[in-house]
PDB file of C-alpha atoms in Angstrom:
ATOM      1  CA  MET A   1      39.358  -5.853  37.384  1.00 57.00           C
ATOM      2  CA  PRO A   2      38.197  -8.987  38.683  1.00 59.00           C
ATOM      3  CA  GLY A   3      39.197 -10.138  42.486  1.00 90.00           C
ATOM      4  CA  LYS A   4      42.197 -10.710  43.107  1.00 97.00           C
ATOM      5  CA  VAL A   5      45.358  -8.564  41.684  1.00 98.00           C
ATOM      6  CA  LEU A   6      49.161  -9.272  42.795  1.00 99.00           C
ATOM      7  CA  LEU A   7      51.189  -5.733  40.857  1.00 99.00           C
ATOM      8  CA  LEU A   8      54.841  -7.027  40.747  1.00 99.00           C
ATOM      9  CA  THR A   9      57.666  -4.554  40.317  1.00 98.00           C
ATOM     10  CA  LEU A  10      61.554  -4.348  40.115  1.00 98.00           C
ATOM     11  CA  LYS A  11      61.566  -0.732  41.741  1.00 98.00           C
ATOM     12  CA  THR A  12      58.531   1.093  43.382  1.00 98.00           C
ATOM     13  CA  PHE A  13      60.181   3.614  45.505  1.00 97.00           C
ATOM     14  CA  SER A  14      64.507   2.964  45.957  1.00 94.00           C
ATOM     15  CA  ALA A  15      64.755   4.916  42.056  1.00 90.00           C
ATOM     16  CA  THR A  16      63.072   8.235  40.074  1.00 84.00           C
ATOM     17  CA  GLY A  17      62.224   6.995  36.944  1.00 86.00           C
ATOM     18  CA  GLY A  18      59.877   7.228  34.837  1.00 90.00           C
ATOM     19  CA  ILE A  19      58.443   3.239  35.351  1.00 94.00           C
ATOM     20  CA  GLU A  20      59.339   3.479  39.024  1.00 96.00           C
ATOM     21  CA  LYS A  21      56.347   6.418  39.212  1.00 95.00           C
ATOM     22  CA  VAL A  22      54.029   4.333  37.076  1.00 96.00           C
ATOM     23  CA  SER A  23      54.819   1.438  39.576  1.00 98.00           C
ATOM     24  CA  ARG A  24      53.635   3.824  41.844  1.00 98.00           C
ATOM     25  CA  ILE A  25      50.923   5.077  40.016  1.00 98.00           C
ATOM     26  CA  MET A  26      49.899   2.459  38.917  1.00 98.00           C
ATOM     27  CA  GLY A  27      49.321   0.722  42.297  1.00 98.00           C
ATOM     28  CA  LYS A  28      47.521   3.507  43.781  1.00 98.00           C
ATOM     29  CA  ALA A  29      44.786   2.671  41.261  1.00 97.00           C
ATOM     30  CA  LEU A  30      44.291  -0.586  41.856  1.00 97.00           C
ATOM     31  CA  TYR A  31      44.200   0.348  45.524  1.00 97.00           C
ATOM     32  CA  GLU A  32      41.303   2.527  45.158  1.00 97.00           C
ATOM     33  CA  ARG A  33      39.967   0.138  42.675  1.00 96.00           C
ATOM     34  CA  SER A  34      39.836  -3.107  44.932  1.00 96.00           C
ATOM     35  CA  VAL A  35      37.685  -0.588  47.929  1.00 95.00           C
ATOM     36  CA  GLU A  36      35.395   0.278  45.532  1.00 95.00           C
ATOM     37  CA  GLN A  37      35.120  -3.409  43.898  1.00 93.00           C
ATOM     38  CA  ASP A  38      36.003  -5.757  47.804  1.00 92.00           C
ATOM     39  CA  GLY A  39      37.897  -7.238  46.332  1.00 95.00           C
ATOM     40  CA  TYR A  40      42.252  -7.283  46.755  1.00 96.00           C
ATOM     41  CA  PHE A  41      45.422  -5.625  46.302  1.00 98.00           C
ATOM     42  CA  GLU A  42      49.039  -6.166  46.290  1.00 98.00           C
ATOM     43  CA  ILE A  43      52.432  -4.826  45.284  1.00 99.00           C
ATOM     44  CA  CYS A  44      55.418  -6.335  45.812  1.00 99.00           C
ATOM     45  CA  SER A  45      59.204  -5.084  44.579  1.00 98.00           C
ATOM     46  CA  MET A  46      62.008  -7.308  44.463  1.00 98.00           C
ATOM     47  CA  TYR A  47      65.087  -4.701  45.380  1.00 98.00           C
ATOM     48  CA  ASP A  48      63.147  -2.889  47.411  1.00 98.00           C
ATOM     49  CA  LYS A  49      63.268  -3.031  51.668  1.00 97.00           C
ATOM     50  CA  GLN A  50      59.904  -3.290  52.936  1.00 96.00           C
ATOM     51  CA  THR A  51      60.319  -0.262  54.943  1.00 97.00           C
ATOM     52  CA  ASP A  52      61.083   2.008  51.736  1.00 97.00           C
ATOM     53  CA  ALA A  53      56.470   1.173  51.927  1.00 97.00           C
ATOM     54  CA  VAL A  54      56.440   3.361  55.519  1.00 96.00           C
ATOM     55  CA  ASP A  55      54.247   6.972  54.516  1.00 96.00           C
ATOM     56  CA  ASN A  56      54.102   7.170  51.314  1.00 97.00           C
ATOM     57  CA  PRO A  57      51.258   8.620  49.915  1.00 97.00           C
ATOM     58  CA  TYR A  58      50.052   6.331  46.973  1.00 98.00           C
ATOM     59  CA  PHE A  59      48.605   2.784  49.203  1.00 98.00           C
ATOM     60  CA  PRO A  60      49.046   1.269  52.418  1.00 98.00           C
ATOM     61  CA  ALA A  61      51.690  -0.554  53.355  1.00 97.00           C
ATOM     62  CA  GLU A  62      50.813  -3.391  54.410  1.00 97.00           C
ATOM     63  CA  ASN A  63      49.058  -3.696  51.196  1.00 98.00           C
ATOM     64  CA  PHE A  64      53.982  -3.810  50.176  1.00 98.00           C
ATOM     65  CA  ARG A  65      56.291  -6.585  50.140  1.00 98.00           C
ATOM     66  CA  GLY A  66      59.763  -5.139  49.444  1.00 98.00           C
ATOM     67  CA  PHE A  67      62.198  -8.377  49.049  1.00 98.00           C
ATOM     68  CA  GLY A  68      65.081  -5.840  49.223  1.00 96.00           C
ATOM     69  CA  ILE A  69      67.230  -7.722  46.394  1.00 93.00           C
ATOM     70  CA  ARG A  70      66.386 -11.250  47.367  1.00 96.00           C
ATOM     71  CA  LYS A  71      66.049 -12.752  43.861  1.00 97.00           C
ATOM     72  CA  LEU A  72      64.889 -15.875  44.467  1.00 97.00           C
ATOM     73  CA  SER A  73      63.245 -15.744  47.540  1.00 98.00           C
ATOM     74  CA  PHE A  74      61.870 -13.243  45.531  1.00 98.00           C
ATOM     75  CA  ILE A  75      60.778 -15.161  42.465  1.00 98.00           C
ATOM     76  CA  ARG A  76      59.125 -17.995  44.812  1.00 98.00           C
ATOM     77  CA  ALA A  77      57.332 -15.769  47.049  1.00 98.00           C
ATOM     78  CA  MET A  78      55.357 -14.620  43.918  1.00 99.00           C
ATOM     79  CA  VAL A  79      54.772 -17.083  42.102  1.00 99.00           C
ATOM     80  CA  ALA A  80      53.139 -19.312  45.176  1.00 98.00           C
ATOM     81  CA  ALA A  81      50.923 -16.148  45.799  1.00 98.00           C
ATOM     82  CA  GLY A  82      50.086 -15.170  41.770  1.00 98.00           C
ATOM     83  CA  ILE A  83      48.883 -18.877  41.333  1.00 98.00           C
ATOM     84  CA  LYS A  84      45.872 -17.855  43.344  1.00 97.00           C
ATOM     85  CA  LYS A  85      45.772 -14.420  42.149  1.00 98.00           C
ATOM     86  CA  ASP A  86      42.818 -13.081  39.234  1.00 98.00           C
ATOM     87  CA  VAL A  87      44.938 -10.934  37.692  1.00 98.00           C
ATOM     88  CA  VAL A  88      49.585 -10.879  38.264  1.00 99.00           C
ATOM     89  CA  MET A  89      50.339  -7.965  36.244  1.00 99.00           C
ATOM     90  CA  LEU A  90      54.188  -7.358  35.655  1.00 99.00           C
ATOM     91  CA  SER A  91      55.344  -4.128  35.032  1.00 98.00           C
ATOM     92  CA  HIS A  92      58.509  -4.541  33.160  1.00 98.00           C
ATOM     93  CA  ILE A  93      59.523  -7.038  31.596  1.00 98.00           C
ATOM     94  CA  ASN A  94      62.121  -8.112  33.081  1.00 98.00           C
ATOM     95  CA  LEU A  95      59.386  -9.917  35.419  1.00 98.00           C
ATOM     96  CA  LEU A  96      58.361 -12.456  32.445  1.00 98.00           C
ATOM     97  CA  LEU A  97      59.362 -15.538  33.738  1.00 98.00           C
ATOM     98  CA  ILE A  98      57.754 -15.127  37.194  1.00 99.00           C
ATOM     99  CA  GLY A  99      54.001 -14.531  35.333  1.00 98.00           C
ATOM    100  CA  TRP A 100      54.949 -17.207  33.125  1.00 98.00           C
ATOM    101  CA  LEU A 101      55.713 -20.116  35.898  1.00 99.00           C
ATOM    102  CA  ILE A 102      52.514 -18.728  37.126  1.00 99.00           C
ATOM    103  CA  LYS A 103      50.321 -18.905  34.113  1.00 98.00           C
ATOM    104  CA  LYS A 104      51.241 -22.469  33.671  1.00 98.00           C
ATOM    105  CA  ILE A 105      50.934 -23.777  36.824  1.00 98.00           C
ATOM    106  CA  SER A 106      47.481 -21.957  36.934  1.00 98.00           C
ATOM    107  CA  PRO A 107      45.953 -21.200  33.319  1.00 98.00           C
ATOM    108  CA  LYS A 108      42.720 -19.707  34.782  1.00 97.00           C
ATOM    109  CA  THR A 109      45.503 -16.374  35.972  1.00 98.00           C
ATOM    110  CA  LYS A 110      45.486 -13.696  34.003  1.00 98.00           C
ATOM    111  CA  ILE A 111      49.078 -12.217  32.949  1.00 99.00           C
ATOM    112  CA  ILE A 112      49.058  -8.615  31.876  1.00 99.00           C
ATOM    113  CA  LEU A 113      52.158  -7.093  30.749  1.00 99.00           C
ATOM    114  CA  LEU A 114      53.479  -3.411  31.170  1.00 98.00           C
ATOM    115  CA  ALA A 115      55.310  -2.496  28.141  1.00 98.00           C
ATOM    116  CA  HIS A 116      57.235   0.979  28.523  1.00 96.00           C
ATOM    117  CA  GLY A 117      59.299   1.272  25.866  1.00 93.00           C
ATOM    118  CA  ILE A 118      63.538   0.543  24.077  1.00 92.00           C
ATOM    119  CA  GLU A 119      62.921  -2.161  27.064  1.00 95.00           C
ATOM    120  CA  VAL A 120      60.728  -4.109  24.153  1.00 96.00           C
ATOM    121  CA  TRP A 121      60.872  -2.757  20.608  1.00 95.00           C
ATOM    122  CA  TYR A 122      63.116  -5.352  19.519  1.00 94.00           C
ATOM    123  CA  LYS A 123      63.729  -9.138  18.750  1.00 95.00           C
ATOM    124  CA  PHE A 124      63.904 -11.303  21.086  1.00 96.00           C
ATOM    125  CA  ASN A 125      65.420 -15.050  21.479  1.00 96.00           C
ATOM    126  CA  THR A 126      62.814 -17.215  21.870  1.00 96.00           C
ATOM    127  CA  ARG A 127      62.997 -18.215  25.024  1.00 96.00           C
ATOM    128  CA  THR A 128      61.915 -14.108  25.202  1.00 97.00           C
ATOM    129  CA  ARG A 129      59.413 -14.823  22.452  1.00 96.00           C
ATOM    130  CA  VAL A 130      57.525 -17.807  24.421  1.00 96.00           C
ATOM    131  CA  MET A 131      56.785 -16.356  27.777  1.00 98.00           C
ATOM    132  CA  LEU A 132      55.839 -12.870  26.091  1.00 98.00           C
ATOM    133  CA  ASN A 133      52.384 -14.935  24.457  1.00 96.00           C
ATOM    134  CA  ALA A 134      51.666 -16.908  27.629  1.00 96.00           C
ATOM    135  CA  CYS A 135      50.663 -13.052  28.234  1.00 98.00           C
ATOM    136  CA  ASP A 136      46.835 -12.586  28.185  1.00 98.00           C
ATOM    137  CA  HIS A 137      47.460  -8.512  27.625  1.00 98.00           C
ATOM    138  CA  ILE A 138      49.806  -5.927  26.910  1.00 99.00           C
ATOM    139  CA  ILE A 139      49.697  -3.001  28.198  1.00 98.00           C
ATOM    140  CA  ALA A 140      51.211   0.053  26.403  1.00 98.00           C
ATOM    141  CA  VAL A 141      52.494   2.930  27.433  1.00 97.00           C
ATOM    142  CA  SER A 142      51.835   4.501  23.260  1.00 97.00           C
ATOM    143  CA  LYS A 143      50.830   3.481  20.409  1.00 97.00           C
ATOM    144  CA  PHE A 144      54.518   3.670  19.407  1.00 96.00           C
ATOM    145  CA  THR A 145      55.302   1.329  22.095  1.00 97.00           C
ATOM    146  CA  LYS A 146      52.353  -1.057  20.787  1.00 98.00           C
ATOM    147  CA  ASN A 147      52.816  -1.368  17.012  1.00 97.00           C
ATOM    148  CA  ARG A 148      56.778  -2.551  17.629  1.00 96.00           C
ATOM    149  CA  ILE A 149      55.214  -4.736  20.147  1.00 97.00           C
ATOM    150  CA  VAL A 150      52.952  -6.456  17.407  1.00 97.00           C
ATOM    151  CA  ASP A 151      55.052  -6.040  14.193  1.00 96.00           C
ATOM    152  CA  VAL A 152      58.776  -6.578  15.713  1.00 96.00           C
ATOM    153  CA  HIS A 153      57.020  -9.879  18.021  1.00 96.00           C
ATOM    154  CA  GLY A 154      54.222 -10.833  15.894  1.00 95.00           C
ATOM    155  CA  PHE A 155      51.717 -10.992  18.366  1.00 96.00           C
ATOM    156  CA  ASN A 156      48.073 -10.856  18.435  1.00 96.00           C
ATOM    157  CA  GLU A 157      46.539  -6.580  18.399  1.00 96.00           C
ATOM    158  CA  SER A 158      43.598  -7.646  19.322  1.00 97.00           C
ATOM    159  CA  LYS A 159      45.378  -8.372  23.148  1.00 98.00           C
ATOM    160  CA  CYS A 160      47.155  -5.289  23.137  1.00 98.00           C
ATOM    161  CA  SER A 161      46.212  -1.572  23.923  1.00 98.00           C
ATOM    162  CA  VAL A 162      47.717   1.714  24.647  1.00 98.00           C
ATOM    163  CA  LEU A 163      47.642   3.211  27.929  1.00 97.00           C
ATOM    164  CA  ASN A 164      49.233   6.624  28.424  1.00 97.00           C
ATOM    165  CA  ASN A 165      50.848   7.580  30.965  1.00 96.00           C
ATOM    166  CA  CYS A 166      49.796  10.131  33.337  1.00 96.00           C
ATOM    167  CA  LEU A 167      50.940  12.765  35.642  1.00 95.00           C
ATOM    168  CA  ASP A 168      51.251  11.750  39.575  1.00 95.00           C
ATOM    169  CA  PRO A 169      49.219  12.494  41.635  1.00 95.00           C
ATOM    170  CA  PHE A 170      51.550  13.723  43.822  1.00 93.00           C
ATOM    171  CA  LEU A 171      52.841  16.503  41.974  1.00 89.00           C
ATOM    172  CA  PRO A 172      52.626  19.493  43.684  1.00 84.00           C
ATOM    173  CA  LEU A 173      50.134  22.393  41.802  1.00 78.00           C
ATOM    174  CA  PRO A 174      51.842  25.429  40.321  1.00 72.00           C
ATOM    175  CA  SER A 175      52.350  28.127  41.948  1.00 71.00           C
ATOM    176  CA  VAL A 176      51.590  32.152  41.763  1.00 57.00           C
ATOM    177  CA  LYS A 177      54.531  33.223  42.950  1.00 56.00           C
ATOM    178  CA  PHE A 178      57.958  31.099  42.009  1.00 63.00           C
ATOM    179  CA  LYS A 179      60.610  31.096  43.648  1.00 68.00           C
ATOM    180  CA  TYR A 180      63.532  30.637  41.184  1.00 78.00           C
ATOM    181  CA  GLN A 181      66.030  33.883  41.569  1.00 83.00           C
ATOM    182  CA  ALA A 182      67.954  32.023  44.122  1.00 86.00           C
ATOM    183  CA  LEU A 183      68.655  29.121  41.273  1.00 91.00           C
ATOM    184  CA  LEU A 184      68.783  31.937  38.333  1.00 92.00           C
ATOM    185  CA  LYS A 185      72.173  32.990  40.849  1.00 92.00           C
ATOM    186  CA  LYS A 186      73.388  29.765  41.374  1.00 94.00           C
ATOM    187  CA  TYR A 187      73.625  28.878  37.228  1.00 95.00           C
ATOM    188  CA  GLY A 188      75.115  32.153  36.416  1.00 94.00           C
ATOM    189  CA  PHE A 189      72.020  32.852  34.559  1.00 95.00           C
ATOM    190  CA  SER A 190      69.820  36.154  33.939  1.00 93.00           C
ATOM    191  CA  GLU A 191      66.184  36.349  33.651  1.00 90.00           C
ATOM    192  CA  THR A 192      66.900  37.984  29.789  1.00 94.00           C
ATOM    193  CA  ASP A 193      68.680  35.280  29.219  1.00 96.00           C
ATOM    194  CA  CYS A 194      66.136  32.119  26.948  1.00 96.00           C
ATOM    195  CA  ILE A 195      66.499  29.380  28.529  1.00 97.00           C
ATOM    196  CA  LEU A 196      66.249  25.827  27.626  1.00 98.00           C
ATOM    197  CA  MET A 197      65.870  22.261  30.045  1.00 98.00           C
ATOM    198  CA  THR A 198      66.709  19.551  29.495  1.00 98.00           C
ATOM    199  CA  LEU A 199      65.763  16.373  32.802  1.00 96.00           C
ATOM    200  CA  THR A 200      66.497  13.585  31.910  1.00 94.00           C
ATOM    201  CA  ARG A 201      69.079  10.147  32.684  1.00 90.00           C
ATOM    202  CA  MET A 202      72.646  10.681  30.852  1.00 92.00           C
ATOM    203  CA  SER A 203      73.958   7.670  30.115  1.00 88.00           C
ATOM    204  CA  SER A 204      77.173   6.413  27.393  1.00 86.00           C
ATOM    205  CA  LYS A 205      74.936   3.102  26.969  1.00 80.00           C
ATOM    206  CA  GLU A 206      71.980   5.018  25.815  1.00 77.00           C
ATOM    207  CA  ARG A 207      72.387   8.157  24.361  1.00 81.00           C
ATOM    208  CA  TYR A 208      69.334   9.006  22.378  1.00 91.00           C
ATOM    209  CA  LYS A 209      67.591  11.834  24.477  1.00 94.00           C
ATOM    210  CA  GLY A 210      69.256  14.140  22.167  1.00 95.00           C
ATOM    211  CA  TYR A 211      70.691  16.381  24.955  1.00 96.00           C
ATOM    212  CA  ASP A 212      73.751  16.252  22.344  1.00 95.00           C
ATOM    213  CA  LYS A 213      71.468  17.882  19.863  1.00 95.00           C
ATOM    214  CA  VAL A 214      70.436  20.697  21.615  1.00 97.00           C
ATOM    215  CA  ILE A 215      74.106  21.059  22.418  1.00 97.00           C
ATOM    216  CA  GLU A 216      75.283  21.521  18.822  1.00 96.00           C
ATOM    217  CA  ALA A 217      72.547  23.364  17.913  1.00 95.00           C
ATOM    218  CA  ILE A 218      72.910  25.973  20.404  1.00 96.00           C
ATOM    219  CA  ALA A 219      76.611  26.334  18.542  1.00 95.00           C
ATOM    220  CA  ALA A 220      74.936  26.827  15.537  1.00 93.00           C
ATOM    221  CA  LEU A 221      72.961  29.638  16.847  1.00 92.00           C
ATOM    222  CA  LYS A 222      75.363  31.264  19.204  1.00 88.00           C
ATOM    223  CA  ASN A 223      76.147  33.689  17.228  1.00 84.00           C
ATOM    224  CA  LYS A 224      71.847  34.945  16.252  1.00 87.00           C
ATOM    225  CA  GLN A 225      71.143  34.895  19.624  1.00 86.00           C
ATOM    226  CA  ASN A 226      73.628  35.004  22.906  1.00 83.00           C
ATOM    227  CA  ASN A 227      71.522  34.162  25.889  1.00 92.00           C
ATOM    228  CA  ILE A 228      70.244  31.701  25.030  1.00 96.00           C
ATOM    229  CA  LYS A 229      70.891  29.296  27.905  1.00 97.00           C
ATOM    230  CA  TYR A 230      70.502  25.330  28.064  1.00 98.00           C
ATOM    231  CA  LEU A 231      70.055  23.321  31.275  1.00 98.00           C
ATOM    232  CA  VAL A 232      71.321  19.873  31.677  1.00 97.00           C
ATOM    233  CA  ALA A 233      69.720  17.846  34.478  1.00 96.00           C
ATOM    234  CA  GLY A 234      69.531  14.417  35.883  1.00 93.00           C
ATOM    235  CA  SER A 235      72.476  11.979  36.914  1.00 92.00           C
ATOM    236  CA  TYR A 236      75.023  10.537  34.477  1.00 92.00           C
ATOM    237  CA  ASP A 237      77.655   8.606  35.018  1.00 92.00           C
ATOM    238  CA  LYS A 238      81.246   9.440  34.389  1.00 93.00           C
ATOM    239  CA  GLN A 239      81.464   8.728  30.820  1.00 95.00           C
ATOM    240  CA  GLU A 240      78.880  10.199  29.732  1.00 95.00           C
ATOM    241  CA  LYS A 241      79.970  14.003  31.735  1.00 95.00           C
ATOM    242  CA  ASP A 242      83.575  13.617  30.253  1.00 96.00           C
ATOM    243  CA  PHE A 243      81.433  12.497  26.612  1.00 96.00           C
ATOM    244  CA  LEU A 244      79.972  16.521  27.610  1.00 97.00           C
ATOM    245  CA  ASP A 245      82.675  18.152  28.512  1.00 96.00           C
ATOM    246  CA  LYS A 246      84.304  17.942  25.650  1.00 97.00           C
ATOM    247  CA  LEU A 247      82.058  18.887  23.061  1.00 97.00           C
ATOM    248  CA  ILE A 248      80.800  21.622  25.172  1.00 97.00           C
ATOM    249  CA  SER A 249      84.734  22.799  25.989  1.00 97.00           C
ATOM    250  CA  ARG A 250      84.420  21.093  21.637  1.00 97.00           C
ATOM    251  CA  LEU A 251      81.594  24.030  20.898  1.00 97.00           C
ATOM    252  CA  ASN A 252      83.352  26.294  23.178  1.00 96.00           C
ATOM    253  CA  LEU A 253      79.925  26.440  24.653  1.00 96.00           C
ATOM    254  CA  GLN A 254      80.807  26.777  28.885  1.00 96.00           C
ATOM    255  CA  ASP A 255      79.227  30.163  28.959  1.00 94.00           C
ATOM    256  CA  ASN A 256      76.077  28.642  27.408  1.00 96.00           C
ATOM    257  CA  ILE A 257      75.891  25.364  29.012  1.00 97.00           C
ATOM    258  CA  VAL A 258      74.703  23.913  32.600  1.00 97.00           C
ATOM    259  CA  LEU A 259      75.308  20.601  33.912  1.00 97.00           C
ATOM    260  CA  ALA A 260      73.020  20.403  36.932  1.00 95.00           C
ATOM    261  CA  GLY A 261      72.339  17.111  37.332  1.00 94.00           C
ATOM    262  CA  PHE A 262      70.334  15.358  39.985  1.00 93.00           C
ATOM    263  CA  ILE A 263      67.854  17.866  41.002  1.00 92.00           C
ATOM    264  CA  LYS A 264      64.876  16.482  44.104  1.00 88.00           C
ATOM    265  CA  ASP A 265      61.112  15.977  43.494  1.00 84.00           C
ATOM    266  CA  GLU A 266      60.481  18.669  45.457  1.00 84.00           C
ATOM    267  CA  GLU A 267      63.528  21.399  43.323  1.00 88.00           C
ATOM    268  CA  LEU A 268      62.001  20.598  40.278  1.00 89.00           C
ATOM    269  CA  GLU A 269      58.596  22.863  39.924  1.00 88.00           C
ATOM    270  CA  ASN A 270      61.192  26.187  40.293  1.00 89.00           C
ATOM    271  CA  HIS A 271      63.731  24.446  37.145  1.00 93.00           C
ATOM    272  CA  PHE A 272      60.371  24.014  35.281  1.00 93.00           C
ATOM    273  CA  ALA A 273      58.892  27.919  36.880  1.00 90.00           C
ATOM    274  CA  MET A 274      62.762  29.615  35.448  1.00 93.00           C
ATOM    275  CA  SER A 275      62.384  27.558  32.444  1.00 95.00           C
ATOM    276  CA  ASP A 276      61.161  29.202  28.721  1.00 96.00           C
ATOM    277  CA  ILE A 277      61.075  25.730  27.072  1.00 98.00           C
ATOM    278  CA  TYR A 278      61.435  21.787  27.584  1.00 98.00           C
ATOM    279  CA  VAL A 279      63.420  20.078  24.507  1.00 98.00           C
ATOM    280  CA  MET A 280      64.486  16.946  24.263  1.00 97.00           C
ATOM    281  CA  PRO A 281      64.144  15.205  20.938  1.00 97.00           C
ATOM    282  CA  SER A 282      64.439  11.838  21.981  1.00 96.00           C
ATOM    283  CA  GLN A 283      64.615   8.809  19.429  1.00 94.00           C
ATOM    284  CA  LYS A 284      63.636   6.011  21.222  1.00 92.00           C
ATOM    285  CA  GLU A 285      61.118   7.219  24.084  1.00 93.00           C
ATOM    286  CA  GLY A 286      58.774   4.713  25.452  1.00 94.00           C
ATOM    287  CA  PHE A 287      56.132   7.962  26.687  1.00 96.00           C
ATOM    288  CA  GLY A 288      57.811  10.009  28.124  1.00 94.00           C
ATOM    289  CA  ILE A 289      55.731  11.570  31.689  1.00 95.00           C
ATOM    290  CA  VAL A 290      58.453  14.942  31.720  1.00 96.00           C
ATOM    291  CA  PHE A 291      56.861  15.796  29.002  1.00 97.00           C
ATOM    292  CA  ILE A 292      53.912  16.429  30.386  1.00 97.00           C
ATOM    293  CA  GLU A 293      54.729  17.575  33.746  1.00 95.00           C
ATOM    294  CA  ALA A 294      56.553  20.700  31.719  1.00 96.00           C
ATOM    295  CA  MET A 295      53.547  21.481  30.212  1.00 96.00           C
ATOM    296  CA  TYR A 296      51.641  21.571  33.419  1.00 94.00           C
ATOM    297  CA  TYR A 297      54.098  23.227  35.378  1.00 92.00           C
ATOM    298  CA  GLY A 298      52.774  26.345  31.612  1.00 92.00           C
ATOM    299  CA  LEU A 299      56.625  25.355  29.720  1.00 96.00           C
ATOM    300  CA  PRO A 300      55.803  24.434  25.834  1.00 98.00           C
ATOM    301  CA  VAL A 301      57.912  21.827  24.625  1.00 98.00           C
ATOM    302  CA  ILE A 302      60.034  20.349  22.003  1.00 98.00           C
ATOM    303  CA  ALA A 303      59.711  16.718  21.603  1.00 98.00           C
ATOM    304  CA  GLY A 304      61.289  13.586  18.518  1.00 97.00           C
ATOM    305  CA  ASN A 305      59.209  12.509  15.794  1.00 96.00           C
ATOM    306  CA  VAL A 306      60.167   9.398  15.728  1.00 95.00           C
ATOM    307  CA  ASP A 307      59.419   8.126  18.707  1.00 95.00           C
ATOM    308  CA  GLY A 308      56.571   7.259  22.170  1.00 95.00           C
ATOM    309  CA  SER A 309      57.441  11.796  22.922  1.00 96.00           C
ATOM    310  CA  VAL A 310      54.491  10.999  19.512  1.00 97.00           C
ATOM    311  CA  ASP A 311      51.396  10.105  21.911  1.00 97.00           C
ATOM    312  CA  ALA A 312      52.926  12.566  25.125  1.00 97.00           C
ATOM    313  CA  LEU A 313      52.504  15.708  22.354  1.00 98.00           C
ATOM    314  CA  LEU A 314      49.504  14.530  21.053  1.00 96.00           C
ATOM    315  CA  ASN A 315      50.349  14.127  17.387  1.00 96.00           C
ATOM    316  CA  GLY A 316      52.020  17.682  17.999  1.00 97.00           C
ATOM    317  CA  GLN A 317      49.035  19.458  19.158  1.00 97.00           C
ATOM    318  CA  LEU A 318      50.877  20.446  22.478  1.00 97.00           C
ATOM    319  CA  GLY A 319      53.396  20.901  21.402  1.00 97.00           C
ATOM    320  CA  GLN A 320      55.997  20.885  18.557  1.00 98.00           C
ATOM    321  CA  LEU A 321      57.357  17.852  17.086  1.00 98.00           C
ATOM    322  CA  VAL A 322      60.428  17.852  15.650  1.00 97.00           C
ATOM    323  CA  ASN A 323      63.057  15.437  13.504  1.00 96.00           C
ATOM    324  CA  PRO A 324      65.673  14.889  16.409  1.00 94.00           C
ATOM    325  CA  ASP A 325      68.352  14.070  13.608  1.00 88.00           C
ATOM    326  CA  SER A 326      68.192  17.289  12.137  1.00 83.00           C
ATOM    327  CA  THR A 327      70.201  19.772  14.275  1.00 73.00           C
TER     328      THR A 327
END
């Protein structure tokens, strides 16, 4: 990648989702490349504060600018900076306006969009399509996402490539001796239980991860194997929590299902170690970094067969792909 590179993000350090994780890893790779090639690299975030980058392990804090939700200041500054760069990378479709403005003022600047999943799968309005077609290249996280971009938006296939997500280089190494006995006690599990795990954000507006289908499947299996436990980890909104509580109660699975809530990164290793299977039969996953994280910690994985999860599991070579609608 040539000379001066600018990476734009919505959030890099102030959130813990998959897109933020990709932004941090991409920032690390681009910074290291700039050092190797004696180039220039800067990463700027619309929502992060400047102090969010202090002591981060991915790249020097001086290569980062955070605008703390000052959207207009961010847009003005990024257009002014972008027209002086060789390449501007947009980490999310919601940054497309900035890329389009840069391209209008400086046609020689290459605009590259990172496409993750559901945000680019469906038809755009005319204005967004025009801005999308101004991109010089789109990097999709999976073949599924690439195919959606080409089929739905008519984007030139030769200008769209696939770069699968990767593990965070700072993910802790799997320990020889795991310390999860305290977790078993915390969740009311035992050593003889078969523990399934899902790690995801639970939202009433994005109910496509498949955890409700897993709960229904456990209800069907309970009489045959009563030691099945299911740990559903991740933040949730009140409406989704109420929905899941009612589902669990209706199926009489209060002793089998635990909604663990948000889990800190440093606690994930032992949660994976405690579990026997990672399962998330999603229908709208762009890729699913969590699948490869679960495999990294030694868990067999079950995923859906209708979205980007297929890439994460190498078409079923690395885990079991299932119909997410079949329980």
